[in-house]
Structure formats: structure tokens, C-alpha cells
Short mmCIF file of C-alpha atoms and ligand atoms in Angstrom, two decimals:
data_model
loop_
_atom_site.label_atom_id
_atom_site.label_comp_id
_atom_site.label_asym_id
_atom_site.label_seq_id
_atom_site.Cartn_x
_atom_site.Cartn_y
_atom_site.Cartn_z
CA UNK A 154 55.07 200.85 53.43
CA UNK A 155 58.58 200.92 52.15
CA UNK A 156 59.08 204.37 53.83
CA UNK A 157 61.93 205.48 54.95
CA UNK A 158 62.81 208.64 57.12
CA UNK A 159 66.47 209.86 56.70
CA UNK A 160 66.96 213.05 57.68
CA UNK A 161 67.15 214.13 54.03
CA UNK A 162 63.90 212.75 52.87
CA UNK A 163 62.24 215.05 55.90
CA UNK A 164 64.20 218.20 55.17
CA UNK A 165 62.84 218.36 51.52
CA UNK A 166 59.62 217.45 52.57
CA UNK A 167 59.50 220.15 55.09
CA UNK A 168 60.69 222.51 52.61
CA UNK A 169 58.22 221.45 49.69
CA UNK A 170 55.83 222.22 52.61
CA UNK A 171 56.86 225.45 52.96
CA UNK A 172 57.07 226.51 49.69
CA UNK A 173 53.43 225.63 49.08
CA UNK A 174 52.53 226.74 52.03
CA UNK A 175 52.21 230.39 50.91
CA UNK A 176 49.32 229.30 47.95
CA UNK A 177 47.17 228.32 50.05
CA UNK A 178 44.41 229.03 52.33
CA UNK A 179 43.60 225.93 54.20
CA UNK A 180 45.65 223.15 55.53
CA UNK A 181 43.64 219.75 55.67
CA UNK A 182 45.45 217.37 57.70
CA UNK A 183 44.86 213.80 57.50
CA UNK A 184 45.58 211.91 60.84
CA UNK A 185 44.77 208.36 61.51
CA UNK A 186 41.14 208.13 63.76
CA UNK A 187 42.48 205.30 65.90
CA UNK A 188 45.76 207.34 66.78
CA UNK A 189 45.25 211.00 65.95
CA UNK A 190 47.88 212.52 68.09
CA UNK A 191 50.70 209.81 67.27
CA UNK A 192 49.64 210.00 63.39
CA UNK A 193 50.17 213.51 63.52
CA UNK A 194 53.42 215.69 63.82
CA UNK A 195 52.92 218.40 66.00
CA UNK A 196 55.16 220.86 63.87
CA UNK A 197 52.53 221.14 61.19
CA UNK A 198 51.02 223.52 63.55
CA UNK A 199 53.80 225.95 62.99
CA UNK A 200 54.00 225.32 59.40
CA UNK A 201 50.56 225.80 58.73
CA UNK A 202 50.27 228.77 61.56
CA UNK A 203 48.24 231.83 60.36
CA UNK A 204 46.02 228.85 57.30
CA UNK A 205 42.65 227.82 58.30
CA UNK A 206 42.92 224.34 59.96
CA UNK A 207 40.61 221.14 58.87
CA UNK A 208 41.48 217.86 60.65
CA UNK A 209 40.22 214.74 58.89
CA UNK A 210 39.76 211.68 61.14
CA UNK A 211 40.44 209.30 58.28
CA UNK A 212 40.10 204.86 58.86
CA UNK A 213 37.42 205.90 60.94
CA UNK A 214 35.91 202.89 60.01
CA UNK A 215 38.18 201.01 61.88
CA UNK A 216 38.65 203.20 65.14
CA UNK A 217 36.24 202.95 67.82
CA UNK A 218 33.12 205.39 67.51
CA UNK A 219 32.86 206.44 70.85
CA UNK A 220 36.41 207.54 71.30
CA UNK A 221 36.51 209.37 67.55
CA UNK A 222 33.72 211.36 69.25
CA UNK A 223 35.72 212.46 72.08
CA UNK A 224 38.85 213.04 69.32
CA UNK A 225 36.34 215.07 67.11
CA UNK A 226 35.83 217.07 70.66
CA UNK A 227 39.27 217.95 71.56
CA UNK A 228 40.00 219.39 68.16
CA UNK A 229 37.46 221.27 67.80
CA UNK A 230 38.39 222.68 71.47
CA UNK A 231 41.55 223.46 70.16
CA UNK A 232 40.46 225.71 67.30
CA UNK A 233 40.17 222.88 64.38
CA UNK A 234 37.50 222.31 61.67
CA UNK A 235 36.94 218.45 61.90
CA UNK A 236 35.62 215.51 60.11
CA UNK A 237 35.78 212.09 60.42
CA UNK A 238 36.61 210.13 56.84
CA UNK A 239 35.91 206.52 55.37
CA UNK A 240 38.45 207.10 52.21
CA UNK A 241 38.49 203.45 51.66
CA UNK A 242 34.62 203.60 51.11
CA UNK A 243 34.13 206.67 50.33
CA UNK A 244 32.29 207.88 53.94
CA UNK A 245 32.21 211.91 54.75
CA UNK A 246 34.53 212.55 51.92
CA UNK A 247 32.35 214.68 49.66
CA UNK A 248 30.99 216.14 52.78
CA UNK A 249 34.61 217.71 53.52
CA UNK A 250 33.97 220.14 51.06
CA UNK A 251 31.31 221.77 52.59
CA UNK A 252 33.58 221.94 56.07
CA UNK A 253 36.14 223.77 53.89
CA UNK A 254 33.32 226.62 53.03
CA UNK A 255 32.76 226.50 56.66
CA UNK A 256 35.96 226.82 57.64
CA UNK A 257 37.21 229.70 55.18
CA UNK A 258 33.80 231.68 55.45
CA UNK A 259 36.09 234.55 57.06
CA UNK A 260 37.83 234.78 53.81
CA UNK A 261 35.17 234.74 51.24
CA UNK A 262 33.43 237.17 53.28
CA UNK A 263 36.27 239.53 52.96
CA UNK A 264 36.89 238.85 49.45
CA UNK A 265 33.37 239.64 48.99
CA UNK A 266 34.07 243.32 50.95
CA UNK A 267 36.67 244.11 49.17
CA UNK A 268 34.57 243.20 45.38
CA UNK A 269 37.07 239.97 44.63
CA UNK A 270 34.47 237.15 43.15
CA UNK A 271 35.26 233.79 42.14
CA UNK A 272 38.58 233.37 43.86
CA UNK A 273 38.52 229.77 44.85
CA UNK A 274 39.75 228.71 48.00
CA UNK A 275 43.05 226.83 47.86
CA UNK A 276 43.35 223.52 49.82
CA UNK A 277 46.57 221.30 50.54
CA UNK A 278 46.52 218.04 51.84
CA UNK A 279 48.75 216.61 54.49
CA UNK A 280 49.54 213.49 56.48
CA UNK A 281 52.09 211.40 57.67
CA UNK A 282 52.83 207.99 55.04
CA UNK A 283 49.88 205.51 54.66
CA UNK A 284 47.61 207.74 56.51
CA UNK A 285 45.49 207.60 53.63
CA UNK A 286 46.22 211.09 51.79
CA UNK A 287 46.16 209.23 48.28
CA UNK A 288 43.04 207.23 48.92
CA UNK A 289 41.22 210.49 50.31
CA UNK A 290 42.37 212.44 46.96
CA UNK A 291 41.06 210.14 44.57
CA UNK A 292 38.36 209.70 46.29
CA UNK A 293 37.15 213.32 46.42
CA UNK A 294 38.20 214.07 42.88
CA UNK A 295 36.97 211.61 41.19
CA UNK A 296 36.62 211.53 37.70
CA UNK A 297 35.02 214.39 37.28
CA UNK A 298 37.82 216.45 37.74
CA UNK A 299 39.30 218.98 35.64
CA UNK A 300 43.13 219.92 36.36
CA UNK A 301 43.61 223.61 35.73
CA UNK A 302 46.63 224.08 34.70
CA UNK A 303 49.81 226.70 35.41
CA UNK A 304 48.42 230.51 35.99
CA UNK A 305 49.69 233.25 36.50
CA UNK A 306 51.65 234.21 39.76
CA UNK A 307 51.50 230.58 40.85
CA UNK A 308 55.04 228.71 41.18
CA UNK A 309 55.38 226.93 37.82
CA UNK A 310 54.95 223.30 37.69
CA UNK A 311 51.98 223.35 40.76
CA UNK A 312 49.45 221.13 39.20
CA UNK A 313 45.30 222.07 41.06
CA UNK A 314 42.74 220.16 41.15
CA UNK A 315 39.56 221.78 40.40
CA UNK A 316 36.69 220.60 42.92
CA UNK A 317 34.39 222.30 41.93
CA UNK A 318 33.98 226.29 41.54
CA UNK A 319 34.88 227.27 44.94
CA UNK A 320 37.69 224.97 45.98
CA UNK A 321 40.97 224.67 44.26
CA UNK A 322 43.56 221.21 45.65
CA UNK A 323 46.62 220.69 45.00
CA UNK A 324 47.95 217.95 43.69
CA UNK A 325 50.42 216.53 45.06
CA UNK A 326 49.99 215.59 49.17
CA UNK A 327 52.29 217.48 51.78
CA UNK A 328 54.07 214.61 53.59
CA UNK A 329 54.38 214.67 57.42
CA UNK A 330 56.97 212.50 59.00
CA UNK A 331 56.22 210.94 62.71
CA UNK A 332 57.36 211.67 65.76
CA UNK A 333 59.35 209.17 66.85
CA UNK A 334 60.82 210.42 69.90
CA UNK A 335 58.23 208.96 72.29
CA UNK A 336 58.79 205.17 72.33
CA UNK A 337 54.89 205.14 72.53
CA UNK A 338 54.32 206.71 69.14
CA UNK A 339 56.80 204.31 67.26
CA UNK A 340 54.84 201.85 68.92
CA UNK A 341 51.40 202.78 68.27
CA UNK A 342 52.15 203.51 64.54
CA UNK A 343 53.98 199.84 64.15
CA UNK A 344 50.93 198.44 65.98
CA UNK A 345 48.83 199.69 62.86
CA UNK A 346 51.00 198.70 60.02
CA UNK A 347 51.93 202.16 59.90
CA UNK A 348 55.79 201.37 59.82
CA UNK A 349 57.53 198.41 59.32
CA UNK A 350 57.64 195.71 61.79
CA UNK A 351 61.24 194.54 61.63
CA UNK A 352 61.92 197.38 63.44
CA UNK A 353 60.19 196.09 66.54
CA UNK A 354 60.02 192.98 68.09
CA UNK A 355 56.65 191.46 67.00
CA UNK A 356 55.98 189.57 70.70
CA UNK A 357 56.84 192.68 72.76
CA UNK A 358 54.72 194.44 70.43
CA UNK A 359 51.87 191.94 71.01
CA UNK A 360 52.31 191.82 74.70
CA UNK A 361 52.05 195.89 74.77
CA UNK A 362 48.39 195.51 72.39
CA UNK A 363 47.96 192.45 75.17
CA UNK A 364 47.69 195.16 78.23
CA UNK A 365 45.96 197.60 76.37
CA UNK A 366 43.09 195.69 74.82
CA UNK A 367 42.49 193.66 78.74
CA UNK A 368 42.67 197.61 80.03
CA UNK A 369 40.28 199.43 77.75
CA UNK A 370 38.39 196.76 75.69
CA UNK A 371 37.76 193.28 78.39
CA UNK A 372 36.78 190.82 77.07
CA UNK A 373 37.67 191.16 73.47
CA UNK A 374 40.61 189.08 73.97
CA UNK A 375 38.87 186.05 75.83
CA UNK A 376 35.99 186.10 73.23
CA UNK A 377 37.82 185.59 70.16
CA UNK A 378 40.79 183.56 71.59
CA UNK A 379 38.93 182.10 74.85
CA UNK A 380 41.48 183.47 77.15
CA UNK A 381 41.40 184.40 80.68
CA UNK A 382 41.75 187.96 80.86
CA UNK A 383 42.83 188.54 84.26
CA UNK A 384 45.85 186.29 83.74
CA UNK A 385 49.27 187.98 83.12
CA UNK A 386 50.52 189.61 79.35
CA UNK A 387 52.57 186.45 78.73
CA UNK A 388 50.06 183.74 80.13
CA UNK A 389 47.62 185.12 77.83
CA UNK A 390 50.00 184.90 74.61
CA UNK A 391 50.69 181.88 75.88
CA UNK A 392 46.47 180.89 75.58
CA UNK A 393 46.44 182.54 72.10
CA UNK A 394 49.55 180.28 71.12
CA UNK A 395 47.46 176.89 72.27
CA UNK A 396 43.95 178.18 70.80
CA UNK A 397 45.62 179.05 67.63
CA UNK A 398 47.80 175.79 67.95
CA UNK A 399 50.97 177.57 67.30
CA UNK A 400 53.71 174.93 67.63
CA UNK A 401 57.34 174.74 67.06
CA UNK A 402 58.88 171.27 66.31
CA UNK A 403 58.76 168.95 69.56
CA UNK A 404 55.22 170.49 70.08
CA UNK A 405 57.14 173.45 72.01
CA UNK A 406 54.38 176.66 71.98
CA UNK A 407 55.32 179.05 68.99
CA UNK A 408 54.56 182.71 70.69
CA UNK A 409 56.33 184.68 67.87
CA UNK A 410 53.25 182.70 65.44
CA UNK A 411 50.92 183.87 67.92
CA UNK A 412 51.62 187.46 68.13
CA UNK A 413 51.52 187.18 64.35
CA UNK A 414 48.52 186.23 64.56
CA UNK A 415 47.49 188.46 66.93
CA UNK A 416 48.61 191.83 65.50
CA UNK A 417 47.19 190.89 62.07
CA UNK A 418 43.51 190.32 63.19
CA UNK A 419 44.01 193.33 65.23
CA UNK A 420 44.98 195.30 62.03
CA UNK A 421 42.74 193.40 59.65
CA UNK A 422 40.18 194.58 62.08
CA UNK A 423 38.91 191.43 63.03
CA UNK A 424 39.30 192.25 66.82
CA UNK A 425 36.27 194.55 66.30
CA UNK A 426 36.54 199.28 66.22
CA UNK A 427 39.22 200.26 68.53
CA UNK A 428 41.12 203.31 69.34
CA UNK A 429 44.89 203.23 71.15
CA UNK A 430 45.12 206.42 71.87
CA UNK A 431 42.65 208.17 73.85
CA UNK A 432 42.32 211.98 74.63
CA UNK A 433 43.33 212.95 77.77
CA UNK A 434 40.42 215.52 79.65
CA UNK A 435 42.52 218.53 80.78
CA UNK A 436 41.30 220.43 83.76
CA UNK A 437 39.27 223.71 83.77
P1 GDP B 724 49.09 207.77 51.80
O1 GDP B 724 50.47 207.21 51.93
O2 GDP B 724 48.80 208.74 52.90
O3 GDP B 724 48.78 208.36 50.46
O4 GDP B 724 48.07 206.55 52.07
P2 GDP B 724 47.23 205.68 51.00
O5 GDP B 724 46.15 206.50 50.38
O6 GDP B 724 48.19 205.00 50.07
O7 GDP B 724 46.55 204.61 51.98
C1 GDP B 724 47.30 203.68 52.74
C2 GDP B 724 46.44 202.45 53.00
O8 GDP B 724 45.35 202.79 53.84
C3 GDP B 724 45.83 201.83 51.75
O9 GDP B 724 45.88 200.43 51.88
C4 GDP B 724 44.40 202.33 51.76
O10 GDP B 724 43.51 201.46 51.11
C5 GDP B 724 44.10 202.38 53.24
N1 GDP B 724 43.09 203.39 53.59
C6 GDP B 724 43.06 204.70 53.25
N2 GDP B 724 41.99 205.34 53.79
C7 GDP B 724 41.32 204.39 54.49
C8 GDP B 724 40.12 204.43 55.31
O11 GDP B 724 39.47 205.46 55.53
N3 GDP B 724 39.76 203.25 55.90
C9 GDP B 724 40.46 202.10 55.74
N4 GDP B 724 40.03 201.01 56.35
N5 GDP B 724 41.58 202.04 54.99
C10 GDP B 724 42.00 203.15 54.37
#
């Protein structure tokens, strides 16, 4: 969480990226299932151009199911390999490695033409901070691991994780930095815990997840906080504030203690699945 993106930090990461770019075969992306396109930095796709392309869905448990579908959809109509991932518990993790078989089957076949056997395919993981790249690792290595260690015509000091006897990972995640440019992205990444919240102001921040939870998920809101839904952003703070009986001194309302509130149950998932960002259907 303690993150922080000066330009610096993202120039060396881009360039570790690059460098390891050319050992490997496939790029597996982690993005966050309840934002996918603001978890994501659109660069990658230049960085990774001519690599075979897996998209992992990852928190999926915590993103709404109907809406991963239609995420797991638009990826796959724009040329991806997709999954959706659990890291936390473990969900479709192991299952990712058959996708990567999948997904490289051009290249093994074409090893196989031209008599190369038992060239493992080489994976690198990717993601922007706490998108779960660590948790997704350990998860699919496990214990029973084995770490092969420096060869031959690889860049000295690369560390690969041995999957199993087809797939090769290295080590050490590729780190994506957001996009901030679009307010909206900030936004939706503070809105998960994704960045820090000083940065924003924690009532405008409820009042946007406000609008966007009466829009695309009614009655959410009046259920857990018995509010009425088609009253204004600020009335309906105002509702969580006296159901929550957030109160300054002088029994004044306390709305900062409410959107606390608020965005924590949201992130904790206590608010039930749901998705903020939802893919837009392009026309034929
Ligand atoms: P990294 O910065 O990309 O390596 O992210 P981490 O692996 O450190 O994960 C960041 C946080 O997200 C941790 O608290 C993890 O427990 C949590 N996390 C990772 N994957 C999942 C998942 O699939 N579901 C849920 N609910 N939490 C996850």
C-alpha cells in the first residue's frame, strides 16, 4: 500500500520490463476483476506486443459474476487468453496453467516441426501494485516448486520457477503503474484500497460510490443502511450518518465517519459482488 509512483520508480520498472521481456513467451497480466480496464495500463500492450497474451481476472471473488462474464467476453474479443482468479483462496489458479498450453499451442507446435523437445514455455507475470501478483505466485507455486537456477544464454541473476515440465515463471513480478490521467481511474483504484486515501477526499469519494451503487446496484444501499434510494448523494450520506449514529460533539451528524464507514464495508465486501467498471458494447 505504501506505493509510490515517481517518475523514477516507473522508468526502471518499465525498463526491467523490457529487458525480460525478450525471455519470454507469454505475458500473464493480472488486472483487478471489479476494475479491469482501470487496473490495467494500456502500454503493456506495446510492451508485450508480438508475446502470447493471458489476462487473469484476479479478486474475482469480490467482483460481481455477471459483469466478470461480460469482462471475460471483451477480452477474449480482443485477442486475449482469459481466466478469472481467486488467489486469496486459491480459485482457477492451477487451472491457469492449462490456459498457458492453450495459449502457446502455436509455439510448441512449431518447436515440435522444427525437432526442439522439452523447451518449456516461459511465463512473466504482471500487474499494477496490490493487484494480487504475489498472492497469485505463491499460490501457483506452491511448495512444490523447484527454482532452476542460472543457464546458459539467460541474463544472469533471472531466478525461474519451475511449474512443472512445460512451463517455466519467473520470479520476480513485472510491475505496471496506473493510469492516472483519467480522474475516473484514480478514483476507481482509491475506491478499492488500491492507492492511498489521503490522496482523495474520503466523502467525495463516498458520494461518487453513492451514485454508482443507487445507478447499477438499487437497493443495496437502502438494505444495509435503510436509506431511501431515490433521495439525493448527500441526503443519503446523510441517512448512513444517522443509521450508523455518526456524531460529532453537540450531536452535529459526522459524514466524514460515515463515508468511512461506507467505503470500508464496500471494500471489506460486505456490500455484497460488485463491479465499477463495466464494459462498454461497441457497435458492429
Ligand atoms: P501485489 O502487490 O500485486 O503482489 O499484490 P499482493 O499479492 O500483495 O495482494 C494484495 C492484497 O490483495 C493482499 O491483501 C491479498 O491478500 C489480496 N488478494 C490477492 N488476490 C486476491 C483475490 O483473488 N481475492 C481477494 N479477495 N483478495 C486477494
Amino acid at each position: 500500500m505504501d506505493f509510490q509512483w515517481y517518475p523514477g520508480h516507473m522508468t526502471k520498472a518499465k525498463r526491467m520490463m523490457q529487458e525480460n521481456m525478450k525471455l519470454i513467451d507469454i505475458m500473464i497480466e493480472l488486472v483487478d476483476a471489479r476494475i479491469p480496464l482501470s487496473s490495467r495500463n494500456p502500454d503493456v500492450d506495446q510492451l508485450a506486443a508480438g508475446k502470447y497474451r493471458l489476462i487473469l481476472l484476479n479478486k474475482s471473488d469480490m467482483a460481481d459474476e455477471r459483469v466478470t462474464a461480460q469482462w471475460e467476453e471483451y477480452f477474449k474479443s480482443k485477442g486475449f487468453f482469459v481466466a478469472k482468479t481467486n488467489s486469496k483462496a486459491g480459485k482457477g489458479v492451477k487451472a491457469t496453467q492449462n490456459i498457458i498450453m492453450e495459449a502457446c499451442k502455436e509455439k510448441l507446435e512449431r518447436d515440435k516441426k522444427r525437432g526442439i523437445k522439452n523447451r518449456p514455455i516461459r511465463a512473466m507475470i504482471a500487474g499494477i501494485p496490490n493487484v494480487g501478483k504475489s498472492t497469485f505466485i505463491n499460490s501457483l507455486v506452491g511448495r512444490a516448486c523447484t527454482k532452476t537456477g542460472n543457464k546458459p544464454g539467460v541474463t544472469k541473476g533471472k531466478q525461474w520457477i519451475k511449474l512443472n515440465k512445460n512451463i517455466e515463471l519467473l520470479d520476480t513480478p513485472g510491475i505496471l503503474w496506473p493510469k492516472f490521467e483519467d480522474q475516473m481511474v484514480g478514483l476507481r483504484l482509491a475506491l478499492i484500497g488500491s492507492i492511498r486515501d489521503e490522496i482523495l477526499n474520503q466523502d467525495e469519494m463516498a458520494l461518487e460510490l453513492i451514485c454508482y451503487l443507487k445507478e447499477h446496484y438499487p437497493s443495496i444501499l437502502s438494505d444495509r443502511y435503510d436509506v431511501e434510494e431515490s433521495e439525493d448523494k448527500v441526503k443519503i450520506l446523510e441517512s448512513i450518518a444517522i443509521n450508523r449514529n455518526c456524531k460529532l460533539k453537540g450531536d452535529e451528524l459526522d459524514y466524514t465517519k460515515a463515508s468511512k464507514i461506507l467505503l470500508e464495508e464496500f471494500r471489506n465486501g460486505k456490500l455484497g459482488k460488485i463491479s465499477l467498471e463495466i464494459p462498454e458494447v461497441e457497435e458492429a
